[in-house]
Backbone as JSON, one array per atom type, in Angstrom:
{
  "sequence": "MTHIPYRGTGPALNDLLAGTVDFTITTPPPLLPHIRTGRIRALMVTGRSRLPALPTVPTAIESGVPLVASSWFAVYGPGALPDDLAQRLTAAVRQVVEAPDFRKRAEELGAKAVAMNAAELATLGANERNMWNRIVRAANIKAD",
  "N": [[0.85, -1.16, 0.0], [0.56, 2.2, -0.83], [0.98, 5.39, 0.46], [-0.68, 8.31, -0.47], [-0.29, 11.64, -0.38], [-2.78, 13.57, -0.5], [-4.14, 16.85, -1.18], [-6.53, 17.32, 0.28], [-9.97, 16.13, 0.41], [-11.36, 16.4, -2.02], [-9.55, 16.13, -4.36], [-8.71, 13.47, -3.82], [-11.12, 12.08, -3.93], [-11.83, 12.53, -6.61], [-9.8, 11.03, -7.89], [-10.42, 8.5, -6.92], [-12.96, 8.07, -8.04], [-12.2, 8.1, -10.7], [-10.74, 5.83, -10.86], [-8.06, 5.82, -10.44], [-6.92, 5.42, -7.97], [-7.22, 2.78, -5.55], [-8.63, 2.87, -3.15], [-9.8, 5.1, -0.56], [-9.42, 6.81, 2.56], [-11.5, 8.67, 4.4], [-13.72, 11.28, 5.57], [-17.26, 10.62, 5.72], [-19.3, 12.52, 4.59], [-18.67, 13.93, 1.97], [-18.58, 11.75, 0.28], [-20.99, 10.4, 0.36], [-23.12, 10.92, -1.64], [-22.06, 9.55, -3.86], [-21.77, 7.0, -2.86], [-24.41, 6.33, -2.46], [-25.34, 6.26, -5.08], [-23.95, 4.13, -6.04], [-21.51, 4.39, -7.27], [-19.31, 4.44, -5.67], [-18.19, 2.17, -3.24], [-18.83, 1.71, 0.09], [-16.72, 0.36, 2.43], [-16.15, 0.03, 5.16], [-16.74, 1.68, 8.32], [-14.91, 3.77, 10.54], [-15.56, 4.47, 13.1], [-16.83, 3.96, 16.49], [-19.34, 2.91, 16.28], [-21.88, 1.94, 13.88], [-22.88, 4.14, 11.22], [-25.81, 6.14, 11.11], [-26.45, 7.11, 8.55], [-25.32, 5.22, 6.94], [-26.31, 2.5, 7.45], [-25.95, -0.24, 6.82], [-23.3, -0.62, 6.52], [-20.5, -2.05, 7.91], [-18.62, -1.57, 11.01], [-15.08, -0.98, 11.4], [-14.07, -2.67, 13.37], [-16.08, -4.65, 13.4], [-15.48, -5.7, 10.95], [-13.15, -7.01, 11.34], [-10.89, -5.49, 11.58], [-8.71, -3.98, 13.71], [-9.43, -1.14, 14.57], [-10.35, 2.03, 15.68], [-11.28, 5.11, 14.96], [-11.98, 8.52, 14.54], [-13.06, 11.59, 13.01], [-13.22, 14.98, 14.15], [-14.62, 18.16, 14.93], [-14.1, 21.4, 16.32], [-14.9, 24.36, 18.19], [-12.95, 27.17, 18.59], [-11.44, 29.83, 20.46], [-9.66, 32.95, 21.0], [-6.82, 32.89, 23.27], [-7.08, 34.8, 25.27], [-9.78, 35.14, 25.58], [-12.55, 36.28, 27.35], [-13.91, 34.59, 30.23], [-16.73, 34.72, 30.67], [-17.72, 35.33, 28.14], [-16.81, 33.11, 26.7], [-18.32, 31.12, 27.94], [-20.91, 31.93, 27.21], [-20.73, 31.65, 24.43], [-20.24, 28.89, 24.26], [-22.68, 27.94, 25.3], [-24.45, 28.87, 23.34], [-23.57, 27.49, 21.05], [-23.99, 24.87, 21.93], [-26.79, 24.9, 22.11], [-27.51, 25.02, 19.4], [-26.28, 22.66, 18.39], [-27.57, 20.68, 19.83], [-30.13, 20.83, 18.9], [-32.93, 19.19, 17.5], [-33.36, 19.23, 14.65], [-30.86, 19.96, 13.66], [-29.25, 17.84, 14.57], [-30.47, 15.74, 13.18], [-29.94, 16.45, 10.5], [-27.14, 16.38, 10.53], [-26.74, 13.63, 10.95], [-27.87, 12.64, 8.57], [-25.91, 13.47, 6.84], [-23.85, 11.86, 7.48], [-22.55, 12.31, 9.86], [-22.04, 12.87, 13.41], [-23.52, 14.81, 15.8], [-22.19, 16.35, 18.57], [-22.12, 18.07, 21.57], [-19.75, 19.74, 23.57], [-18.21, 20.92, 26.59], [-15.48, 23.16, 27.46], [-13.69, 21.72, 29.13], [-14.37, 19.04, 28.61], [-13.72, 18.94, 25.89], [-10.96, 19.37, 26.06], [-10.19, 17.02, 27.35], [-10.94, 15.12, 25.41], [-9.18, 15.89, 23.33], [-6.68, 15.38, 24.56], [-6.88, 12.61, 24.97], [-7.03, 11.73, 22.29], [-4.51, 12.6, 21.28], [-2.81, 11.02, 22.89], [-3.6, 8.42, 22.06], [-2.89, 8.42, 19.28], [-0.16, 8.99, 19.49], [0.75, 6.63, 20.73], [0.19, 4.8, 18.67], [1.81, 5.75, 16.58], [4.36, 5.44, 17.73], [4.38, 2.62, 18.18], [4.19, 1.63, 15.59], [6.47, 2.6, 14.57], [6.55, 4.97, 13.03], [7.81, 7.5, 11.0], [8.35, 10.91, 10.18], [8.69, 12.17, 6.88]],
  "CA": [[0.0, 0.0, 0.0], [1.32, 3.44, -0.93], [0.27, 6.58, 0.92], [-0.65, 9.45, -1.39], [-0.68, 12.8, 0.43], [-3.65, 14.49, -1.23], [-4.42, 18.15, -0.56], [-7.95, 17.38, 0.59], [-10.84, 15.05, -0.03], [-11.75, 16.59, -3.41], [-8.65, 15.43, -5.29], [-8.72, 12.03, -3.55], [-12.4, 11.59, -4.45], [-11.72, 12.52, -8.07], [-8.97, 9.89, -8.29], [-11.16, 7.27, -6.61], [-14.0, 7.94, -9.06], [-11.54, 7.84, -11.98], [-10.07, 4.53, -10.82], [-6.62, 6.03, -10.3], [-6.56, 4.79, -6.69], [-8.12, 1.67, -5.21], [-9.47, 3.24, -2.02], [-9.41, 6.27, 0.22], [-9.96, 6.88, 3.91], [-11.89, 10.06, 4.63], [-15.02, 11.43, 6.24], [-18.35, 10.21, 4.82], [-20.18, 13.45, 3.89], [-18.49, 14.17, 0.53], [-18.71, 10.51, -0.49], [-22.34, 9.82, 0.45], [-23.87, 10.87, -2.9], [-21.48, 8.54, -4.73], [-22.08, 5.71, -2.25], [-25.84, 6.08, -2.7], [-25.56, 5.92, -6.5], [-23.22, 2.92, -6.36], [-20.21, 4.66, -7.91], [-18.32, 4.11, -4.65], [-18.69, 1.19, -2.27], [-18.31, 1.9, 1.45], [-16.27, -0.94, 2.94], [-16.29, 0.04, 6.62], [-16.59, 2.97, 8.99], [-13.89, 3.59, 11.56], [-16.05, 4.88, 14.41], [-17.2, 2.9, 17.43], [-20.62, 2.33, 15.89], [-22.3, 2.19, 12.51], [-23.47, 5.45, 10.99], [-27.2, 6.11, 10.66], [-26.5, 7.35, 7.1], [-24.81, 4.02, 6.27], [-26.6, 1.47, 8.45], [-25.53, -1.59, 6.43], [-21.84, -0.65, 6.42], [-19.97, -2.44, 9.22], [-17.48, -0.85, 11.56], [-13.81, -1.66, 11.17], [-14.0, -3.77, 14.34], [-16.94, -5.73, 12.89], [-14.84, -6.25, 9.76], [-11.92, -7.69, 11.74], [-9.78, -4.54, 11.58], [-8.69, -3.39, 15.06], [-9.27, 0.31, 14.39], [-11.42, 2.96, 16.03], [-10.77, 6.47, 14.76], [-12.99, 9.39, 13.94], [-12.68, 12.99, 12.91], [-14.07, 15.85, 14.93], [-14.42, 19.59, 14.75], [-14.33, 22.13, 17.56], [-14.91, 25.82, 18.11], [-11.88, 27.72, 19.42], [-11.34, 31.28, 20.54], [-8.33, 33.39, 21.43], [-6.47, 32.54, 24.64], [-7.52, 35.85, 26.2], [-11.24, 35.26, 25.54], [-13.09, 36.32, 28.71], [-14.66, 33.4, 30.6], [-18.17, 34.88, 30.49], [-17.99, 35.25, 26.71], [-16.6, 31.71, 26.33], [-19.47, 30.37, 28.43], [-22.06, 32.28, 26.37], [-20.5, 31.03, 23.13], [-20.45, 27.46, 24.45], [-24.12, 27.71, 25.45], [-25.1, 29.1, 22.04], [-23.21, 26.37, 20.18], [-24.69, 23.7, 22.47], [-28.19, 25.02, 21.73], [-27.61, 24.64, 17.99], [-25.88, 21.26, 18.19], [-28.55, 19.79, 20.44], [-31.43, 20.98, 18.25], [-33.26, 17.97, 16.76], [-33.18, 19.36, 13.2], [-29.42, 19.98, 13.4], [-28.77, 16.46, 14.74], [-30.99, 14.93, 12.07], [-29.2, 16.8, 9.28], [-25.79, 15.86, 10.7], [-26.8, 12.18, 10.71], [-28.09, 12.43, 7.14], [-24.64, 13.74, 6.16], [-22.85, 10.89, 7.92], [-21.83, 12.84, 11.02], [-22.74, 12.8, 14.69], [-23.39, 16.09, 16.48], [-21.96, 16.23, 20.0], [-21.7, 19.32, 22.19], [-18.87, 19.55, 24.73], [-17.67, 22.15, 27.17], [-14.03, 23.27, 27.28], [-12.99, 20.64, 29.83], [-14.61, 17.81, 27.86], [-12.93, 19.03, 24.66], [-9.56, 19.18, 26.43], [-10.03, 15.58, 27.61], [-10.98, 14.46, 24.1], [-7.91, 16.19, 22.64], [-5.59, 14.65, 25.23], [-7.04, 11.18, 24.66], [-6.67, 11.53, 20.88], [-3.04, 12.72, 21.16], [-2.22, 9.82, 23.5], [-3.86, 7.27, 21.2], [-2.1, 8.5, 18.06], [1.25, 8.87, 19.88], [1.02, 5.19, 20.92], [0.17, 4.16, 17.35], [3.01, 6.19, 15.85], [5.53, 4.77, 18.33], [4.29, 1.16, 17.96], [4.42, 1.35, 14.16], [7.74, 3.23, 14.21], [6.29, 5.9, 11.92], [8.71, 8.67, 10.98], [8.01, 11.93, 9.18], [9.67, 12.29, 5.8]],
  "C": [[0.9, 1.24, 0.0], [0.46, 4.61, -0.48], [0.43, 7.69, -0.11], [-1.15, 10.65, -0.61], [-1.49, 13.82, -0.36], [-3.83, 15.79, -0.45], [-5.93, 18.3, -0.37], [-8.72, 16.22, -0.01], [-11.2, 15.17, -1.51], [-10.85, 15.87, -4.4], [-8.63, 13.91, -5.08], [-10.0, 11.4, -4.1], [-12.37, 11.52, -5.97], [-10.92, 11.31, -8.54], [-9.66, 8.56, -7.99], [-12.22, 7.03, -7.68], [-13.4, 7.59, -10.43], [-10.85, 6.48, -12.01], [-8.57, 4.64, -10.72], [-6.09, 5.42, -9.01], [-7.61, 3.74, -6.37], [-9.05, 1.99, -4.05], [-8.97, 4.53, -1.41], [-10.02, 6.15, 1.61], [-10.24, 8.35, 4.18], [-13.22, 10.09, 5.36], [-16.14, 11.13, 5.25], [-19.06, 11.32, 4.03], [-19.9, 13.68, 2.4], [-18.65, 12.93, -0.34], [-20.14, 9.96, -0.56], [-23.11, 9.83, -0.88], [-23.37, 9.76, -3.83], [-21.7, 7.12, -4.19], [-23.53, 5.35, -2.58], [-26.14, 5.74, -4.15], [-24.81, 4.67, -6.92], [-21.89, 3.16, -7.06], [-19.05, 4.35, -6.98], [-18.97, 3.11, -3.7], [-18.03, 1.48, -0.92], [-17.96, 0.54, 2.03], [-16.43, -1.06, 4.44], [-16.23, 1.47, 7.11], [-15.66, 2.75, 10.17], [-14.32, 4.04, 12.95], [-16.4, 3.68, 15.27], [-18.5, 2.2, 17.04], [-20.93, 2.66, 14.44], [-22.93, 3.58, 12.41], [-24.92, 5.32, 10.56], [-27.33, 6.32, 9.14], [-26.05, 6.14, 6.29], [-25.06, 2.8, 7.17], [-26.15, 0.06, 8.09], [-24.01, -1.72, 6.33], [-21.27, -0.96, 7.81], [-18.88, -1.51, 9.71], [-16.21, -1.62, 11.22], [-13.69, -2.87, 12.11], [-14.85, -4.94, 13.87], [-16.32, -6.42, 11.68], [-13.53, -6.95, 10.07], [-10.7, -6.79, 11.71], [-9.77, -3.83, 12.93], [-8.43, -1.88, 15.01], [-10.53, 1.03, 14.83], [-10.81, 4.35, 15.94], [-11.9, 7.29, 14.14], [-12.46, 10.81, 13.87], [-13.65, 13.81, 13.74], [-13.68, 17.3, 14.67], [-14.74, 20.27, 16.07], [-14.34, 23.62, 17.27], [-13.85, 26.33, 19.08], [-11.95, 29.23, 19.41], [-9.95, 31.67, 20.99], [-8.08, 33.06, 22.9], [-6.96, 33.55, 25.66], [-9.04, 36.04, 26.2], [-11.78, 35.26, 26.97], [-13.98, 35.1, 28.99], [-16.15, 33.54, 30.35], [-18.55, 34.79, 29.01], [-17.82, 33.81, 26.21], [-17.79, 30.86, 26.76], [-20.71, 30.67, 27.6], [-21.93, 31.64, 24.99], [-20.75, 29.52, 23.21], [-21.94, 27.14, 24.56], [-24.84, 27.88, 24.12], [-24.8, 27.95, 21.08], [-23.93, 25.11, 20.63], [-26.16, 23.72, 22.05], [-28.4, 24.61, 20.27], [-27.36, 23.15, 17.81], [-26.91, 20.29, 18.77], [-29.95, 19.92, 19.84], [-31.73, 19.74, 17.4], [-33.04, 18.09, 15.25], [-31.7, 19.37, 12.83], [-28.86, 18.55, 13.5], [-29.21, 15.57, 13.59], [-30.2, 15.19, 10.8], [-27.76, 16.28, 9.36], [-25.76, 14.36, 10.41], [-27.01, 11.86, 9.24], [-26.8, 12.61, 6.34], [-23.53, 12.81, 6.61], [-22.03, 11.37, 9.1], [-22.67, 12.65, 12.28], [-22.47, 14.11, 15.42], [-23.28, 15.87, 17.98], [-21.49, 17.58, 20.52], [-20.85, 19.01, 23.42], [-18.52, 20.91, 25.3], [-16.14, 22.12, 27.02], [-13.27, 22.12, 27.95], [-13.16, 19.3, 29.1], [-13.81, 17.79, 26.57], [-11.45, 18.81, 24.96], [-9.27, 17.71, 26.7], [-10.02, 14.8, 26.3], [-9.65, 14.66, 23.37], [-6.75, 15.42, 23.24], [-5.67, 13.16, 24.93], [-6.65, 10.87, 23.23], [-5.16, 11.6, 20.69], [-2.36, 11.47, 21.73], [-2.39, 8.6, 22.61], [-2.95, 7.29, 19.97], [-0.6, 8.45, 18.37], [1.64, 7.41, 20.07], [1.1, 4.48, 19.57], [1.43, 4.49, 16.57], [4.25, 5.49, 16.4], [5.52, 3.26, 18.02], [4.6, 0.8, 16.52], [5.75, 1.93, 13.68], [7.59, 4.16, 13.0], [7.17, 7.12, 12.08], [8.25, 9.63, 9.91], [9.1, 11.99, 8.12], [10.22, 13.7, 5.73]]
}
């Protein structure tokens, strides 16, 4: 297997559709239309559970691949952001993310909407760094 460092999902998707590459690993939303038309076949999802948008696609674990990994997005502000403003921003984002129509649309796009406060996000970030550090060390991965 050869890693191809694409500059985003768009070029990787184009090459997958053209048959230039055999597979890609990316987030589901940009691929869903092509999966639904049959131009691309979803082999597995790497999250802990199946995606509502792809209910028949097994997880990596279900497929015998010992992998659990997912992408996530967060809202950040400057380090000097006043606490009261950070709390108001967090509450506003939580209100949107927890709205049933937002969650439904996220699921339709192959995502899962989760609201976290700053401490929960810090824990998630630390856990992700620890997991990937262990993987990099165990596989002896070196940057070129």
